[in-house]
Short mmCIF file of C-alpha atoms in Angstrom, two decimals:
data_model
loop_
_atom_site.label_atom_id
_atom_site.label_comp_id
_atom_site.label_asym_id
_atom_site.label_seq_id
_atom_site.Cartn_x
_atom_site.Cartn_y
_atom_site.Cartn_z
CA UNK A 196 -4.22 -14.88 -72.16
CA UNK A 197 -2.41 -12.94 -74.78
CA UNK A 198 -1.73 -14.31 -77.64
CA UNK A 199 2.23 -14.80 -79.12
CA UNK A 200 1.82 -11.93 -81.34
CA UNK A 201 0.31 -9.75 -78.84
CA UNK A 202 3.38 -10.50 -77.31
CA UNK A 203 5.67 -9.71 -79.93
CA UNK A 204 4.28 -6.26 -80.69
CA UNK A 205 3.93 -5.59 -76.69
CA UNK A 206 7.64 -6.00 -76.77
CA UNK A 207 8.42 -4.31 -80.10
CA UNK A 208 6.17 -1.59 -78.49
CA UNK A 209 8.54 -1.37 -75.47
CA UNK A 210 11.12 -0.94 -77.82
CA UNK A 211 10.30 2.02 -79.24
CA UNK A 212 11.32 3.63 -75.70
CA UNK A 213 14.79 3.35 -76.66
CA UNK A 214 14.42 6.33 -79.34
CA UNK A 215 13.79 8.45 -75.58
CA UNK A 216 16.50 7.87 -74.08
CA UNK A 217 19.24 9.93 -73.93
CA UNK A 218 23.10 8.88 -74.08
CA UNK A 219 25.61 11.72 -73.14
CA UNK A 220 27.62 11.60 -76.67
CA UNK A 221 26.74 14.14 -78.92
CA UNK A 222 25.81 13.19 -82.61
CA UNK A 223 28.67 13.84 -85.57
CA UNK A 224 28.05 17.41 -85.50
CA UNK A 225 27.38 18.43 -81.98
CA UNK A 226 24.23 19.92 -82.28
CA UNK A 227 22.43 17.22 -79.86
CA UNK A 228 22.64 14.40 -77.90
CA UNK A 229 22.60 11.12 -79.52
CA UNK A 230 19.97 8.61 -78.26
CA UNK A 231 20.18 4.89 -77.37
CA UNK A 232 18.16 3.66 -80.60
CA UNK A 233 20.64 5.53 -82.94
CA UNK A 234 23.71 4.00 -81.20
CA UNK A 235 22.36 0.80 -81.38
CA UNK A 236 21.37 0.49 -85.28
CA UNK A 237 24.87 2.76 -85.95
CA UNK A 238 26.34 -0.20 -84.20
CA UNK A 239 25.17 -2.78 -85.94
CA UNK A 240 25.66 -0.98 -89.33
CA UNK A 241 29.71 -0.96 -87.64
CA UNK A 242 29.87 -4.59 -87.47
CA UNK A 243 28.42 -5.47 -91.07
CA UNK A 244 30.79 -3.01 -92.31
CA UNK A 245 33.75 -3.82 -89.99
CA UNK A 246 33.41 -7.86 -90.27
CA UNK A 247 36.71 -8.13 -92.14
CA UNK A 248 38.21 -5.96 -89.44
CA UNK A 249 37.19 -9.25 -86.74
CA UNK A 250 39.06 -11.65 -84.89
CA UNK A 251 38.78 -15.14 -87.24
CA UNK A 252 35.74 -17.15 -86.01
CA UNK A 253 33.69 -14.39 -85.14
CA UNK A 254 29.86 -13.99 -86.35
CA UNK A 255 29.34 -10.69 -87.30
CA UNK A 256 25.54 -11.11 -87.83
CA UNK A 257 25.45 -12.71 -84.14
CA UNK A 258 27.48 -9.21 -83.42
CA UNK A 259 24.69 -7.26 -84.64
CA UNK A 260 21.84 -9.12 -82.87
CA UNK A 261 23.84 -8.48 -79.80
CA UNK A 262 23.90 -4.93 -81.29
CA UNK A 263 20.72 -4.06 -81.67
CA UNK A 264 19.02 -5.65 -78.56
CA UNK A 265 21.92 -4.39 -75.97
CA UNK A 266 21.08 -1.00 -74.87
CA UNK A 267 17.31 -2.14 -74.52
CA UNK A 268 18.01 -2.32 -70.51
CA UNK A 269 18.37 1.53 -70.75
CA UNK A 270 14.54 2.01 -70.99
CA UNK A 271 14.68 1.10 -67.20
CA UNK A 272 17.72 2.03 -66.54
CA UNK A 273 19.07 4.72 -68.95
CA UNK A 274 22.11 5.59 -69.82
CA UNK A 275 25.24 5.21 -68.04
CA UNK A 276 28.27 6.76 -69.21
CA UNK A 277 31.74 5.44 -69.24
CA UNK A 278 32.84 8.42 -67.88
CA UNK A 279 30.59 8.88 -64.87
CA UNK A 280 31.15 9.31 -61.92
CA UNK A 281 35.49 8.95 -62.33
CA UNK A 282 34.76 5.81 -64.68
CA UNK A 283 33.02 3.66 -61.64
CA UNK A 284 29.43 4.31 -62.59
CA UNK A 285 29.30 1.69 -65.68
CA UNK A 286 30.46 -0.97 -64.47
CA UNK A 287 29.09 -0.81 -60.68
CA UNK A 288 27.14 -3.82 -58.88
CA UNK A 289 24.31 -1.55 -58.91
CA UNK A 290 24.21 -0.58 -62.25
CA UNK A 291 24.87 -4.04 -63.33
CA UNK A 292 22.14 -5.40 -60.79
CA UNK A 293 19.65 -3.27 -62.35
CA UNK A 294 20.18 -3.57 -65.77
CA UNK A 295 19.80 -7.30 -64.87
CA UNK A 296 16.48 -7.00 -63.70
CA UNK A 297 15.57 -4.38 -66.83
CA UNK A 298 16.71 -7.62 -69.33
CA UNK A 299 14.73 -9.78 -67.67
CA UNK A 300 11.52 -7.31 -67.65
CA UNK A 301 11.67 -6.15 -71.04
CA UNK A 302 12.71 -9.70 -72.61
CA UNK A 303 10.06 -11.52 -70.19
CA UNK A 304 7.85 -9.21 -72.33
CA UNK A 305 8.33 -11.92 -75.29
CA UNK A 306 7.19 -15.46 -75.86
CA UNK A 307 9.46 -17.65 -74.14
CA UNK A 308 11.75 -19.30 -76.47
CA UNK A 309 12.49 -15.70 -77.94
CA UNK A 310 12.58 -14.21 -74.78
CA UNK A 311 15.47 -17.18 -73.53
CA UNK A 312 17.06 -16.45 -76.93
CA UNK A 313 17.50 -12.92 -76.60
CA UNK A 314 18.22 -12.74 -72.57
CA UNK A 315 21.05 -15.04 -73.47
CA UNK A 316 22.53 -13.41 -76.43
CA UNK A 317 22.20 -9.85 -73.95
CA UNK A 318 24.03 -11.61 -70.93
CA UNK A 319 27.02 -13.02 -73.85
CA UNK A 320 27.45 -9.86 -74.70
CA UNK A 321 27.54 -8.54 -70.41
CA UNK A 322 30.10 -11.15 -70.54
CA UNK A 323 32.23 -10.04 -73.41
CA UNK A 324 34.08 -13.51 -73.65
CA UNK A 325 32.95 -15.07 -76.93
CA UNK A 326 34.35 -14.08 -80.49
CA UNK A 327 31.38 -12.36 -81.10
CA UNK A 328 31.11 -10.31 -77.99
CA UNK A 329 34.27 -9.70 -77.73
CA UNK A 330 33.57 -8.23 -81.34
CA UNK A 331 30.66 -6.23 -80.20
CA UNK A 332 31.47 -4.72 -77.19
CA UNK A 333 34.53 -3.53 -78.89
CA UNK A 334 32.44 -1.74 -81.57
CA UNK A 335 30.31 -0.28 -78.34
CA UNK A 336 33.30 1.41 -77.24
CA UNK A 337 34.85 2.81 -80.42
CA UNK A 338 32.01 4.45 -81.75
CA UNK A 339 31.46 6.93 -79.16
CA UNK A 340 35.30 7.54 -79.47
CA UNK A 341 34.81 8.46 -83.03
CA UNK A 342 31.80 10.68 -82.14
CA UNK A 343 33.50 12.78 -79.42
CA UNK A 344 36.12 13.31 -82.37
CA UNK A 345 33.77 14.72 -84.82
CA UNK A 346 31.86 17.01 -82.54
CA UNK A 347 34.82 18.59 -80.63
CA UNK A 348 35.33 16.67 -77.76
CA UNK A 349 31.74 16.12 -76.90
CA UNK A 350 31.33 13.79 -73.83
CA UNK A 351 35.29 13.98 -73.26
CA UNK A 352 34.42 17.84 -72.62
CA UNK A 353 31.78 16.95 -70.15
CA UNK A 354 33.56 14.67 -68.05
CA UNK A 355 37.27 15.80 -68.49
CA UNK A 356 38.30 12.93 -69.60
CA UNK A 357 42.63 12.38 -70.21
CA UNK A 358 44.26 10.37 -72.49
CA UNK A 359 45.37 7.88 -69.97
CA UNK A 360 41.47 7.67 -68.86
CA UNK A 361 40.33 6.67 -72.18
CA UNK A 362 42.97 4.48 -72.74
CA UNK A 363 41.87 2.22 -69.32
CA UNK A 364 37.86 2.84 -69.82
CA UNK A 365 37.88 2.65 -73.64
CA UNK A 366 41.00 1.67 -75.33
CA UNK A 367 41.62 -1.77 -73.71
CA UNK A 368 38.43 -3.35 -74.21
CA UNK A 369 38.11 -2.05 -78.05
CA UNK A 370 41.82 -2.96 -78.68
CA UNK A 371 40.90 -6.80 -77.75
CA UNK A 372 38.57 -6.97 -80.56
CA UNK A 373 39.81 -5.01 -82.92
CA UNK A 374 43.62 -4.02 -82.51
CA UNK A 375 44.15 -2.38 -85.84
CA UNK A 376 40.90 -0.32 -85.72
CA UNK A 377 42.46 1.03 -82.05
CA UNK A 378 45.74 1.89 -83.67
CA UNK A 379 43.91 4.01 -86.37
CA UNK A 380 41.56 5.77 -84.02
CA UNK A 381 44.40 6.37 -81.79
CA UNK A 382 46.13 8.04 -84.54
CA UNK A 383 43.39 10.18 -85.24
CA UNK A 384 41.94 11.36 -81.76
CA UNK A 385 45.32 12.11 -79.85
CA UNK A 386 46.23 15.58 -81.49
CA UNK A 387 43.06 16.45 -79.78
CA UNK A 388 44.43 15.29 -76.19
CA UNK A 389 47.60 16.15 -77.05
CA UNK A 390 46.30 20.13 -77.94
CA UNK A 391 45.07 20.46 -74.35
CA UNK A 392 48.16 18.47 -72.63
CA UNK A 393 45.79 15.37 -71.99
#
């Protein structure tokens, strides 16, 4: 029987996978891909640095546990962009089935009270309904935003991806958590659209 801090490090271990995996947004300035683990600490940097920016009654330090531990499914599962497959990908039964069944694998990896405490703060933030998630999954969707910006278009490139397209997959859901910080990034990301009649 292992003991609970071979259990810790087995899932800290696990962990490290996420510096492997691949997301389809390039870094600031292009030259690569950005990967899952970099997303997720740039993320929770965001919202410490964004609190003030939040809804009142939101946690931002429950934000950045959400943050950190909410891409972990993508060891299984890797990444699935937003802009897959026409937008559907993401947010398929599939997808969500299986990174389900990743949570519960790679959490299951912990001692059990951490392992319920972390499965539950990964399904609030699935379920994007409490300040906090709302918070968070609003971050999850501006920062790529702001990434495509900097490196040209990046993913947007990839996937051809219109204004009206990002406004439905992206804008909605980071305009509920953080309205202002939409209006901003709006203002600076749709001369690029707007250059290629998007």
């Amino acid at each position: 029987m292992s003991s609970r801090r071979d259990q810790l490090f087995a899932f800290l271990l696990e962990a490290e996978k996420l510096k492997s995996v691949t997301r389809a947004t390039p870094i600031h300035d292009g030259s690569r891909r950005e990967n899952s683990a970099e997303h997720s600490w740039t993320l929770a940097l965001y919202a410490l640095v964004l609190a003030e920016e939040a809804a009142p009654g939101v946690d931002p330090l429950r934000a950045v546990k959400m943050l950190l531990i909410h891409d972990l499914v993508e060891i299984d599962v890797g990444d699935v962009p937003i802009h897959s497959q026409g937008g559907t990908a993401h947010d398929s039964a599939a997808i969500q089935n299986a990174e389900a069944q990743a949570a519960k694998r790679i959490f299951g990896l912990l001692p059990k009270d951490l392992c319920d405490e972390l499965l539950t703060l990964w399904e609030e933030f699935e379920a994007a309904e409490t300040p906090a998630a709302i918070y968070a999954k609003s971050l999850d969707r501006v920062q790529p935003v702001l990434l495509n910006q900097l490196s040209g278009g990046g993913s947007w490139l990839d996937y051809d991806v219109t204004w009206d397209q990002l406004q439905t997959r992206v804008g909605t859901k980071v305009a509920r958590g953080l309205p202002g910080v939409w209006d901003w990034v709006q203002a600076k990301i749709r001369p690029w659209f707007a250059a290629r009649g998007l």
